[in-house]
Coordinates of C-alpha atoms and ligand atoms in Angstrom, one line a residue:
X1429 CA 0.0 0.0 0.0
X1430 CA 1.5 3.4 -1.0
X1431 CA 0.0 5.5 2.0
X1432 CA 1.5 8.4 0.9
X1433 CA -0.6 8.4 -2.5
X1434 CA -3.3 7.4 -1.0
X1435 CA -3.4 10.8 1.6
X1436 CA -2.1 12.9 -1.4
X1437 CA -5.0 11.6 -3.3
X1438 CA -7.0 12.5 -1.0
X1439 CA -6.0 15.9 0.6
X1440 CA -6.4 17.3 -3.0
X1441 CA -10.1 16.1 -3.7
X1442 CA -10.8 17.0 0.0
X1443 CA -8.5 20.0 1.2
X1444 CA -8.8 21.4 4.7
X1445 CA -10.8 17.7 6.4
X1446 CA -8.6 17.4 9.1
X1447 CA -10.1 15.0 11.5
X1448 CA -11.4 13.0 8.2
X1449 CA -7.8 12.8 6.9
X1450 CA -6.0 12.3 10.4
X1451 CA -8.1 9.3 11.4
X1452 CA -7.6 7.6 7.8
X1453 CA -3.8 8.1 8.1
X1454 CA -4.0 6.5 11.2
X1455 CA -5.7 3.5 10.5
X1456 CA -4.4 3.1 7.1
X1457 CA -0.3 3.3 8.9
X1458 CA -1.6 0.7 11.5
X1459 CA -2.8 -2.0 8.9
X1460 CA 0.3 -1.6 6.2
X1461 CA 2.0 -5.0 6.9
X1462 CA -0.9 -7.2 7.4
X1463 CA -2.6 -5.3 4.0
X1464 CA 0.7 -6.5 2.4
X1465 CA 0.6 -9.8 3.6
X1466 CA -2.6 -10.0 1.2
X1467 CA -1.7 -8.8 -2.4
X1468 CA -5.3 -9.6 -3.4
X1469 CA -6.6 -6.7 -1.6
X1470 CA -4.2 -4.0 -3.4
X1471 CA -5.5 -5.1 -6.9
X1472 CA -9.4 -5.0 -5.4
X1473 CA -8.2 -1.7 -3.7
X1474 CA -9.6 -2.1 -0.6
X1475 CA -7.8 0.7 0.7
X1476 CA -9.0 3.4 -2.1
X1477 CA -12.7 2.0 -2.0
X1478 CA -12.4 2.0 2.1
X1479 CA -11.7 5.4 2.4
X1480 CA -14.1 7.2 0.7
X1481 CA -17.6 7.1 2.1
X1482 CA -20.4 5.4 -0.4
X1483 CA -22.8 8.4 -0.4
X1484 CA -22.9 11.4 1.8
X1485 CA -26.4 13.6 2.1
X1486 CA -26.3 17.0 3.2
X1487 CA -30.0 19.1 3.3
X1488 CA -30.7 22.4 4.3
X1489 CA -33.0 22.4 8.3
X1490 CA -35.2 25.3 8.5
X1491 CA -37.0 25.7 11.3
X1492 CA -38.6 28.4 13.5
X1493 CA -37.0 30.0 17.2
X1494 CA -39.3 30.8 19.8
X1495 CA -39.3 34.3 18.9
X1496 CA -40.8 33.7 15.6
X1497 CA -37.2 34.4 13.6
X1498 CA -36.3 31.6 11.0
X1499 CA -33.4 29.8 11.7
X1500 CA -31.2 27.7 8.7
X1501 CA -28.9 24.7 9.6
X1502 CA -27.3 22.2 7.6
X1503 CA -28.0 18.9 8.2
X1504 CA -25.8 15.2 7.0
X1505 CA -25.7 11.7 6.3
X1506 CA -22.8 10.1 5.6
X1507 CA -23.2 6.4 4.7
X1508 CA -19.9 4.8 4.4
X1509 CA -19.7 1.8 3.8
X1510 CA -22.4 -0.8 4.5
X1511 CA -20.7 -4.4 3.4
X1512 CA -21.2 -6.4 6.8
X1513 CA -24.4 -5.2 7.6
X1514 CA -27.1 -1.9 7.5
X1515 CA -25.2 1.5 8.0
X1516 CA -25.3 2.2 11.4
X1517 CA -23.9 5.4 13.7
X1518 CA -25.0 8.1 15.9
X1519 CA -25.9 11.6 15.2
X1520 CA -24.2 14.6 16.2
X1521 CA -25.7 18.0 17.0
X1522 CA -23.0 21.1 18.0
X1523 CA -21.9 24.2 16.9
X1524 CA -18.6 22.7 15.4
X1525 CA -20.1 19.9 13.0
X1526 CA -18.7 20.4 9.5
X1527 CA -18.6 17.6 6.9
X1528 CA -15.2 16.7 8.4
X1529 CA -16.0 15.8 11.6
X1530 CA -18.9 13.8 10.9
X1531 CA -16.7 12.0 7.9
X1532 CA -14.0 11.3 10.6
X1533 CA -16.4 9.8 12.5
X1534 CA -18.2 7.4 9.9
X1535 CA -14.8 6.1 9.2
X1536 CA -14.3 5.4 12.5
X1537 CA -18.1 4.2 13.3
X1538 CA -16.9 1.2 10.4
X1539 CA -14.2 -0.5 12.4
X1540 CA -15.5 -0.1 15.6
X1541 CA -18.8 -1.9 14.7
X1542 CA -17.1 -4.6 12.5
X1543 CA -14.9 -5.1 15.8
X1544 CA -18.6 -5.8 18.4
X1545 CA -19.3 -9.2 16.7
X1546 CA -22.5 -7.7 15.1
X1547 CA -23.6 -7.1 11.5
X1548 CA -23.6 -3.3 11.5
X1549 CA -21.7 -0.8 8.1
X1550 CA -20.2 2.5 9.6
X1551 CA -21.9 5.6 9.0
X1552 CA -22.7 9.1 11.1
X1553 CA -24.9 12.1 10.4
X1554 CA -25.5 15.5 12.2
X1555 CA -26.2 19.1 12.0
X1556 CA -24.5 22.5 13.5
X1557 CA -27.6 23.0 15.5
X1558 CA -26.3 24.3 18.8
X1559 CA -29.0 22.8 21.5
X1560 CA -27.2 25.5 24.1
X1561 CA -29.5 27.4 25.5
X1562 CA -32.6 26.2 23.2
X1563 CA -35.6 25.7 24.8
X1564 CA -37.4 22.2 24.8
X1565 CA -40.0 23.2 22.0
X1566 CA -36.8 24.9 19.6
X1567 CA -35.6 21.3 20.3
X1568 CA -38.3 19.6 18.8
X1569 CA -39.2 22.2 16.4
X1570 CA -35.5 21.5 14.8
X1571 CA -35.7 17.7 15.2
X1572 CA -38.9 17.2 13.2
X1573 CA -37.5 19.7 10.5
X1574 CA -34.2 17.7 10.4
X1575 CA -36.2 14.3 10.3
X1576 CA -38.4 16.1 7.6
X1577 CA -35.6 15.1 5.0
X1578 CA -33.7 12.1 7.0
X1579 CA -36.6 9.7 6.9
X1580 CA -36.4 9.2 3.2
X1581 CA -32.5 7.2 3.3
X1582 CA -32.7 5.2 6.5
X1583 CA -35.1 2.3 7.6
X1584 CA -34.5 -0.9 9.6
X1585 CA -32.2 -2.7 7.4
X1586 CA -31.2 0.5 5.3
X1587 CA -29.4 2.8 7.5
X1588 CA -30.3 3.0 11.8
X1589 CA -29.0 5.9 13.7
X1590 CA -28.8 6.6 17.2
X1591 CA -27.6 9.9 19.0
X1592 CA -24.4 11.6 20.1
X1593 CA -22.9 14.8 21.4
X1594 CA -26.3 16.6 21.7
X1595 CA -28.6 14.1 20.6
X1596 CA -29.8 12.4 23.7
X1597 CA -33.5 10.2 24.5
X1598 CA -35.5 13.6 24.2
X1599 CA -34.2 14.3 20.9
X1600 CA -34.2 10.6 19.8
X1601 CA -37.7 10.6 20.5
X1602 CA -38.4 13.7 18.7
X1603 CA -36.3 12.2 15.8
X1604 CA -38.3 9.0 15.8
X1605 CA -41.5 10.6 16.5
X1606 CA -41.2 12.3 13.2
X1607 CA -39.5 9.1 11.1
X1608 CA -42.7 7.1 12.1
X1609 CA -45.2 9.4 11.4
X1610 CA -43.3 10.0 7.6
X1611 CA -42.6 5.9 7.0
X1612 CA -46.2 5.2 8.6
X1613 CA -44.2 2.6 10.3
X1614 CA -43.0 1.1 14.1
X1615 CA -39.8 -0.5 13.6
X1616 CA -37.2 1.1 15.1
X1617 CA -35.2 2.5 12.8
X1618 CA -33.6 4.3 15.7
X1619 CA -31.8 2.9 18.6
X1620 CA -31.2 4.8 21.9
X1621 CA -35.0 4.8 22.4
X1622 CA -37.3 5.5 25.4
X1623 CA -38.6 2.4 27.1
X1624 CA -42.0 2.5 26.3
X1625 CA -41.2 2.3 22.4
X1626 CA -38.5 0.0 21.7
X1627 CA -35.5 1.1 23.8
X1628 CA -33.1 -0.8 25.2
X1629 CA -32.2 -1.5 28.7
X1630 CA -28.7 -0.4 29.4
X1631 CA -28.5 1.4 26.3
X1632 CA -27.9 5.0 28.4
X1633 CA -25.0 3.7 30.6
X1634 CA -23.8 1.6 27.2
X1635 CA -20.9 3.3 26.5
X1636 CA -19.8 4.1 30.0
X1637 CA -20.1 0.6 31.4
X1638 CA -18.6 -1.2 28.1
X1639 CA -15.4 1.3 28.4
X1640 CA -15.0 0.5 32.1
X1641 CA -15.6 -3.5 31.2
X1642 CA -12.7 -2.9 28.5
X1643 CA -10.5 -1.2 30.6
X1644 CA -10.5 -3.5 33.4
X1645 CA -9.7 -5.8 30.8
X1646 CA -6.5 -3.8 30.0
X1647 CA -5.4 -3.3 33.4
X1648 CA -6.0 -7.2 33.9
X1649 CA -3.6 -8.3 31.3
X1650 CA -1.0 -6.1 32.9
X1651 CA -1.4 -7.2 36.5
X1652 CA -3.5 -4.3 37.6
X1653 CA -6.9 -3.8 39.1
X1654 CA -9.1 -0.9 39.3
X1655 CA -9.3 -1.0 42.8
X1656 CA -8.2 2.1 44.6
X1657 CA -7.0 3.6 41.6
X1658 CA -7.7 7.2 40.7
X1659 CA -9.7 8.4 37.6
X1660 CA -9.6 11.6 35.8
X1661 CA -13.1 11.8 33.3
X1662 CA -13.7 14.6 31.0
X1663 CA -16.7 16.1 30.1
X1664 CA -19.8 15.4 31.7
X1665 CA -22.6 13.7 29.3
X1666 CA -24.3 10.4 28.9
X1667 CA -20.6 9.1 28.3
X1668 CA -18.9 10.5 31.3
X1669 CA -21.9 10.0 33.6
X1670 CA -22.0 5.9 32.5
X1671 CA -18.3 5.8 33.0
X1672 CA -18.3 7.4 36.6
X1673 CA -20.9 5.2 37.8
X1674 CA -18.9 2.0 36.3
X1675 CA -15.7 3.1 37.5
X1676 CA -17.1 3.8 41.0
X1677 CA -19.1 0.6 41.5
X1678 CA -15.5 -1.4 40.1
X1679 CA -13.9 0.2 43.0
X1680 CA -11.9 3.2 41.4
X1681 CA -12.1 7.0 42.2
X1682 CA -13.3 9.3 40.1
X1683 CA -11.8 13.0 40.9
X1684 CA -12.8 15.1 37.7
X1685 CA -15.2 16.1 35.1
X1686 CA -15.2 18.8 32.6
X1687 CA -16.9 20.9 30.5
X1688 CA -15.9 23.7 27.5
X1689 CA -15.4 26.0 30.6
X1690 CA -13.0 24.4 32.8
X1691 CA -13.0 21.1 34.8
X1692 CA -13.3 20.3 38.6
X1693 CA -11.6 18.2 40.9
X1694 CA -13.0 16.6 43.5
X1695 CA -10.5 14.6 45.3
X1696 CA -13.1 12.8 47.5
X1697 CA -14.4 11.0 44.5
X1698 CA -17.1 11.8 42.5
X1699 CA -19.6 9.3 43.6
X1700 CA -23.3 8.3 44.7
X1701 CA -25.6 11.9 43.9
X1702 CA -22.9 13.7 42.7
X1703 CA -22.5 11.4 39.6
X1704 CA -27.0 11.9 39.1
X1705 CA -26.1 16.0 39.8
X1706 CA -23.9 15.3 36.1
X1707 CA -27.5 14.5 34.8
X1708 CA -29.1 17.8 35.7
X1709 CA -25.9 19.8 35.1
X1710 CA -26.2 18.1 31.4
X1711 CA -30.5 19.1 31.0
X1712 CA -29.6 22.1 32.2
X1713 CA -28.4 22.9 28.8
X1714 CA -25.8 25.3 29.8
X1715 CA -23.3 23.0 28.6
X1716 CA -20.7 24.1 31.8
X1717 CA -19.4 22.4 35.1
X1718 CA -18.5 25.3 37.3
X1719 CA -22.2 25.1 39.1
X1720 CA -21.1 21.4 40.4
X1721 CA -17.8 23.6 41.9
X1722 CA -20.2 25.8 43.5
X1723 CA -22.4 22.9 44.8
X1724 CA -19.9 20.8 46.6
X1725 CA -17.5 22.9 47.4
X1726 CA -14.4 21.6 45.5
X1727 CA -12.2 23.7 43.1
X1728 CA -12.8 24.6 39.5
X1729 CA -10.1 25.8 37.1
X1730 CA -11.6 28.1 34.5
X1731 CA -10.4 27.0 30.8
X1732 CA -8.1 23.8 31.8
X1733 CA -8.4 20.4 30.7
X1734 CA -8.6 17.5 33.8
X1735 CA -5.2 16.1 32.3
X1736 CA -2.6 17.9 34.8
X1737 CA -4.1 16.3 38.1
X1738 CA -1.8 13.3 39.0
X1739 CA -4.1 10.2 38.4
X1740 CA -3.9 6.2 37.1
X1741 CA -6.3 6.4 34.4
X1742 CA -7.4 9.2 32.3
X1743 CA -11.0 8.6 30.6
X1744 CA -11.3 11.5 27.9
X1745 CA -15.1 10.9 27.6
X1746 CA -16.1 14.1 25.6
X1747 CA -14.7 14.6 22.2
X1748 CA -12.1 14.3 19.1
X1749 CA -8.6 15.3 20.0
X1750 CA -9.3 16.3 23.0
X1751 CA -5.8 15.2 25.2
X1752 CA -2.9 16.5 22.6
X1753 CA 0.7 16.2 23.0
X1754 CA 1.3 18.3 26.1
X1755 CA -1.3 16.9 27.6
X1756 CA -0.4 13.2 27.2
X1757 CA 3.5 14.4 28.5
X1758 CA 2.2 15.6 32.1
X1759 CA 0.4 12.4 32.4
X1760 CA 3.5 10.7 31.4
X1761 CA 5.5 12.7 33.9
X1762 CA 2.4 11.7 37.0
X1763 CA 3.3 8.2 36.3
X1764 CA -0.6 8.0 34.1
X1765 CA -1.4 3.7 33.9
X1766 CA -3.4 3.6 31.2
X1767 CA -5.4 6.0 29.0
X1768 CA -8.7 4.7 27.7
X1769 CA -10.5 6.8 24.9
X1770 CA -14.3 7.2 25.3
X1771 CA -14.5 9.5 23.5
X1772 CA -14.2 9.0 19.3
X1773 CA -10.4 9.7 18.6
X1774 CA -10.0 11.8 22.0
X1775 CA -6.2 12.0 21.6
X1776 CA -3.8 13.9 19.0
X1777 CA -1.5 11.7 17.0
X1778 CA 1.3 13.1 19.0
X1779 CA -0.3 12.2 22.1
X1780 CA -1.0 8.8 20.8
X1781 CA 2.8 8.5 20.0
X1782 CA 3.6 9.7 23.2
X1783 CA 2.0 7.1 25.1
X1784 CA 2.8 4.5 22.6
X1785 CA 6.6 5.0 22.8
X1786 CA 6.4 4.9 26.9
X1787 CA 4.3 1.6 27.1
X1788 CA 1.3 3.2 28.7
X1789 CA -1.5 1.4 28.4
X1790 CA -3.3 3.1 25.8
X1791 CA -6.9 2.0 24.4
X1792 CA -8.9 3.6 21.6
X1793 CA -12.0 5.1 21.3
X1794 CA -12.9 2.2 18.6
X1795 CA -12.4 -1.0 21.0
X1796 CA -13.1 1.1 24.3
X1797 CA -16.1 2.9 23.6
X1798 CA -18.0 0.2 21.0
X1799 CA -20.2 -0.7 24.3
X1800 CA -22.5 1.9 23.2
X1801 CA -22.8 0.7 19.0
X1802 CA -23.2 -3.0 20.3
X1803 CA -25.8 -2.2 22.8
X1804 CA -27.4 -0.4 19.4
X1805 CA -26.9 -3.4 18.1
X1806 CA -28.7 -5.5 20.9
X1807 CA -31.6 -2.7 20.4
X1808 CA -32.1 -3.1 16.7
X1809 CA -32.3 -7.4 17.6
X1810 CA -34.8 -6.6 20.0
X1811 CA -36.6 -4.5 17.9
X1812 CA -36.3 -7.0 15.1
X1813 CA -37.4 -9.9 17.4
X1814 CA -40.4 -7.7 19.0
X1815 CA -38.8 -8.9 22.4
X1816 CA -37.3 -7.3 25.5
X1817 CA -34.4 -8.4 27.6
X1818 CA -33.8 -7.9 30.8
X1819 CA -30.8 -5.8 32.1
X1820 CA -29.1 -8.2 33.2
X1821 CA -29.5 -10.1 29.6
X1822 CA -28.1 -7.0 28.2
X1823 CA -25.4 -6.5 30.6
X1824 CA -24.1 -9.8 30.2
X1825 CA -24.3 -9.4 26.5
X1826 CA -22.4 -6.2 26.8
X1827 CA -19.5 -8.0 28.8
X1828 CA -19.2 -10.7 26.7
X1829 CA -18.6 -8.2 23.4
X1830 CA -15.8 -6.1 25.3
X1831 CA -14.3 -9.2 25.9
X1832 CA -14.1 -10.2 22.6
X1833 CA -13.2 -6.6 21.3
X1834 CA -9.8 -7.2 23.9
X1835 CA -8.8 -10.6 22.5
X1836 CA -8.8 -9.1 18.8
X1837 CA -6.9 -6.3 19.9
X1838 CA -4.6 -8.7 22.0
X1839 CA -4.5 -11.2 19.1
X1840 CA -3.6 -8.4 16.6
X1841 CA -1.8 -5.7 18.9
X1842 CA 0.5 -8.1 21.0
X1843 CA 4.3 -6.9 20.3
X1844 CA 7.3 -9.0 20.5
X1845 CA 8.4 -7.5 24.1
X1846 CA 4.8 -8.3 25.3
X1847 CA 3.4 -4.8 25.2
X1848 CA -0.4 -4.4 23.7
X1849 CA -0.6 -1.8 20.4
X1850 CA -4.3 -1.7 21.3
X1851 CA -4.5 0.6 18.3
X1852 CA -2.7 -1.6 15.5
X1853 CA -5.2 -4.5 17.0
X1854 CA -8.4 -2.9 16.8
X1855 CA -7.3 -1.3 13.2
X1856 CA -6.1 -4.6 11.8
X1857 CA -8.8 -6.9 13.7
X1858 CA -11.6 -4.1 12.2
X1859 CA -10.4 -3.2 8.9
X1860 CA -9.7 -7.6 8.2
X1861 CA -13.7 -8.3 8.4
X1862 CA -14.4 -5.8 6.4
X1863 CA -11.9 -6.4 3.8
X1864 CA -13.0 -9.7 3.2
X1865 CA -16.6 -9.3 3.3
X1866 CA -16.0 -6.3 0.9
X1867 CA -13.7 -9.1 -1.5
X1868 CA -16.2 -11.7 -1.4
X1869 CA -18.7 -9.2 -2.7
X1870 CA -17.1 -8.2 -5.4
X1871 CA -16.0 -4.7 -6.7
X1872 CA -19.1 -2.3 -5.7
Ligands
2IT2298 O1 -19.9 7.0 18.4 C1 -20.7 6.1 18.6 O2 -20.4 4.9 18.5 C2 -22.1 6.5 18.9 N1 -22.4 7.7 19.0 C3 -23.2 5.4 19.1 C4 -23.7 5.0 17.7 C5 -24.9 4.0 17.8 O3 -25.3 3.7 16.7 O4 -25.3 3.6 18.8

């Protein structure tokens, strides 16, 4: 595989896609040797087909403000690449979706669903609707607008979303409100339902509880535990709250959260109400964590990131490159265990290197945080089956996938000196099902 062509190629039909173009250079450096060890998939060009998405659909959201003013988004789809199963990926809503961003994450959304065991394509969608500060009817208003032209290219086996940063149950319902009434059909096209119409148990603390399962998982295979060990979490949504209550109940102690405006530390541990009080902080639709500061009487520092406090394990648990090179060196320097990505691509390249090239223990966002895409997938077999399970059947589910997400990235990651490339596993242990699902179906 000539990588370089390949990015060259590709940063001239699509100049100025960062994130897009950083996460294929990083997947496409991690799976070189075993793509060479297979000559049949450079004259199929895998590789080429891979990286571009198979259809992308962007549409304009109008909708109306509470004052009566007409407000214009932009609204995507990006369907990727479907050849082990229907697309499938969340939705994001925030100020800072571009075409980029939701193309990085479709890429991504791929490999981490081939790597859960279940038959789901990678794909992602959103809009630059900022929910801060909207009101719950602005909410809706924009959801049903934004549904208006969605509905037409998903459906069950077509294309299933699910939410993201700022697309939680209430706008999930809203979304799937408006998909059934359009379709004139119940089949839950969407997964991160409410209860009463198709959700899934243990869908909410998904991706929280399947990134703690995972990294007790790491921390096994090096002779650790969780136990006693101190946790720094950023950000402060459905991600971060599943993970705190996880790493709490496993024994840990969770002594940050963050938000755009600073993070605190609460050296107690963040525990019992204070991890619900994340909850109200998050409806509050402020989008800031200085009020939990206030509330419990623990220090906040205005505009830093929770990666200077001394801990074990840092969880970044809010969004792309969010724990850069500086950041990953003061962990370094605190003696940091293990750093488990939540969040989708939460660290920098140089941060990744960084922790790579001092044997931390470091696990990405596609093996560590594919809890909440395989709980998706339990949700769309439910759905399918017109059955619920219990938590505990979903739970037990859930564990079962993360352990097989770490023995691919063991089986593919393992280096000669014994240290785990989590990243080269879950790359090469993704990108192989796909490949040959994508050869044995021919050039498409
Ligand atoms: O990044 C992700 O895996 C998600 N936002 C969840 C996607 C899903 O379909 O549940």
């Amino acid at each position: 595989m000539n990588i370089e062509k390949i990015m060259q190629g590709l940063e001239a039909k699509h100049p100025g896609e960062m994130e897009y173009l950083q996460a294929v250079r990083e997947v496409l450096s991690t799976i070189t040797e075993v793509y060479n060890e297979h000559p049949e998939f450079e004259k199929a060009k895998i590789a080429e087909r891979l990286v571009e998405p198979d259809r992308i659909f962007t549409f304009k959201v109008p909708w109306v403000d509470d004052k009566g003013e007409v407000q214009v988004n932009l609204g995507y789809r990006v369907q990727f690449n479907n050849a082990i199963g229907p697309y499938k990926g969340g939705i994001r809503f925030h100020s800072s979706v571009t075409l980029s961003i939701l193309k990085f994450l479709g890429f991504e959304q791929i490999f981490k669903n081939a790597l859960t065991t279940l038959p789901m394509g990678g794909a992602k969608g959103g809009s630059d609707f900022n929910p801060r500060g909207k009101s719950d009817a602005e909410v809706m208003r924009f959801c049903q607008a934004f549904m208006v032209e969605l509905w037409r290219h998903i459906g069950p086996e077509t294309d299933v979303p699910a939410g993201d940063i700022g697309v939680g149950a209430r706008e999930v319902g809203y979304l799937y409100g408006m998909y059934r009434k359009l379709a004139r059909e119940n089949t839950g096209v969407f997964t991160g339902k409410g209860l009463e119409f198709g959700g899934s148990l243990i869908r909410p603390e998904a991706t929280g509880f399947g990134g703690l399962y995972f990294v007790k998982q790491m921390l096994e295979t090096a002779g650790h535990s969780l136990q006693g060990k101190t946790v720094a979490i950023s950000g402060f949504g459905n991600v971060a709250w599943g993970a705190a209550l996880k790493a709490t109940e496993l024994g840990a102690k969770v002594v940050t959260i963050s938000g755009p405006d600073g993070y605190v530390y609460d050296e107690n541990g963040i525990s019992g109400e204070k991890i619900e009080y994340m909850v109200d902080l998050r409806l509050s639709c402020n989008d800031i964590v200085q009020p939990y500061a206030e509330k419990y009487g623990v220090p906040f520092f205005a505009g830093r990131r929770p990666w200077e406090v001394k801990v074990d394990i840092a969880l970044p648990c809010a969004t792309q490159n969010e724990l850069n090179g500086n950041d990953a060196r003061q962990l370094i320097a605190n003696g940091v265990l293990c750093v488990g990505e939540l969040s989708n691509m939460g660290c920098t390249p140089e941060a990744i290197d960084l922790l790579l090239d001092h044997k931390v223990m470091y696990g990405p966002g596609k093996a560590v945080n594919a809890g909440g895409v395989a709980t998706s997938g339990l949700e769309m077999t439910q759905n399918a089956m017109h059955i619920s399970w219990s938590a505990a059947e979903v739970d037990a589910k859930l564990q079962q996938i993360m352990s097989d997400i770490h023995e691919q990235c063991v089986r593919y990651g393992r280096q000669q000196d014994g240290y785990i490339n989590y990243m080269k596993g879950a790359n090469v242990a993704g990108f192989l099902k796909v490949a040959k699902a994508m050869m044995a179906q021919g050039v498409l």
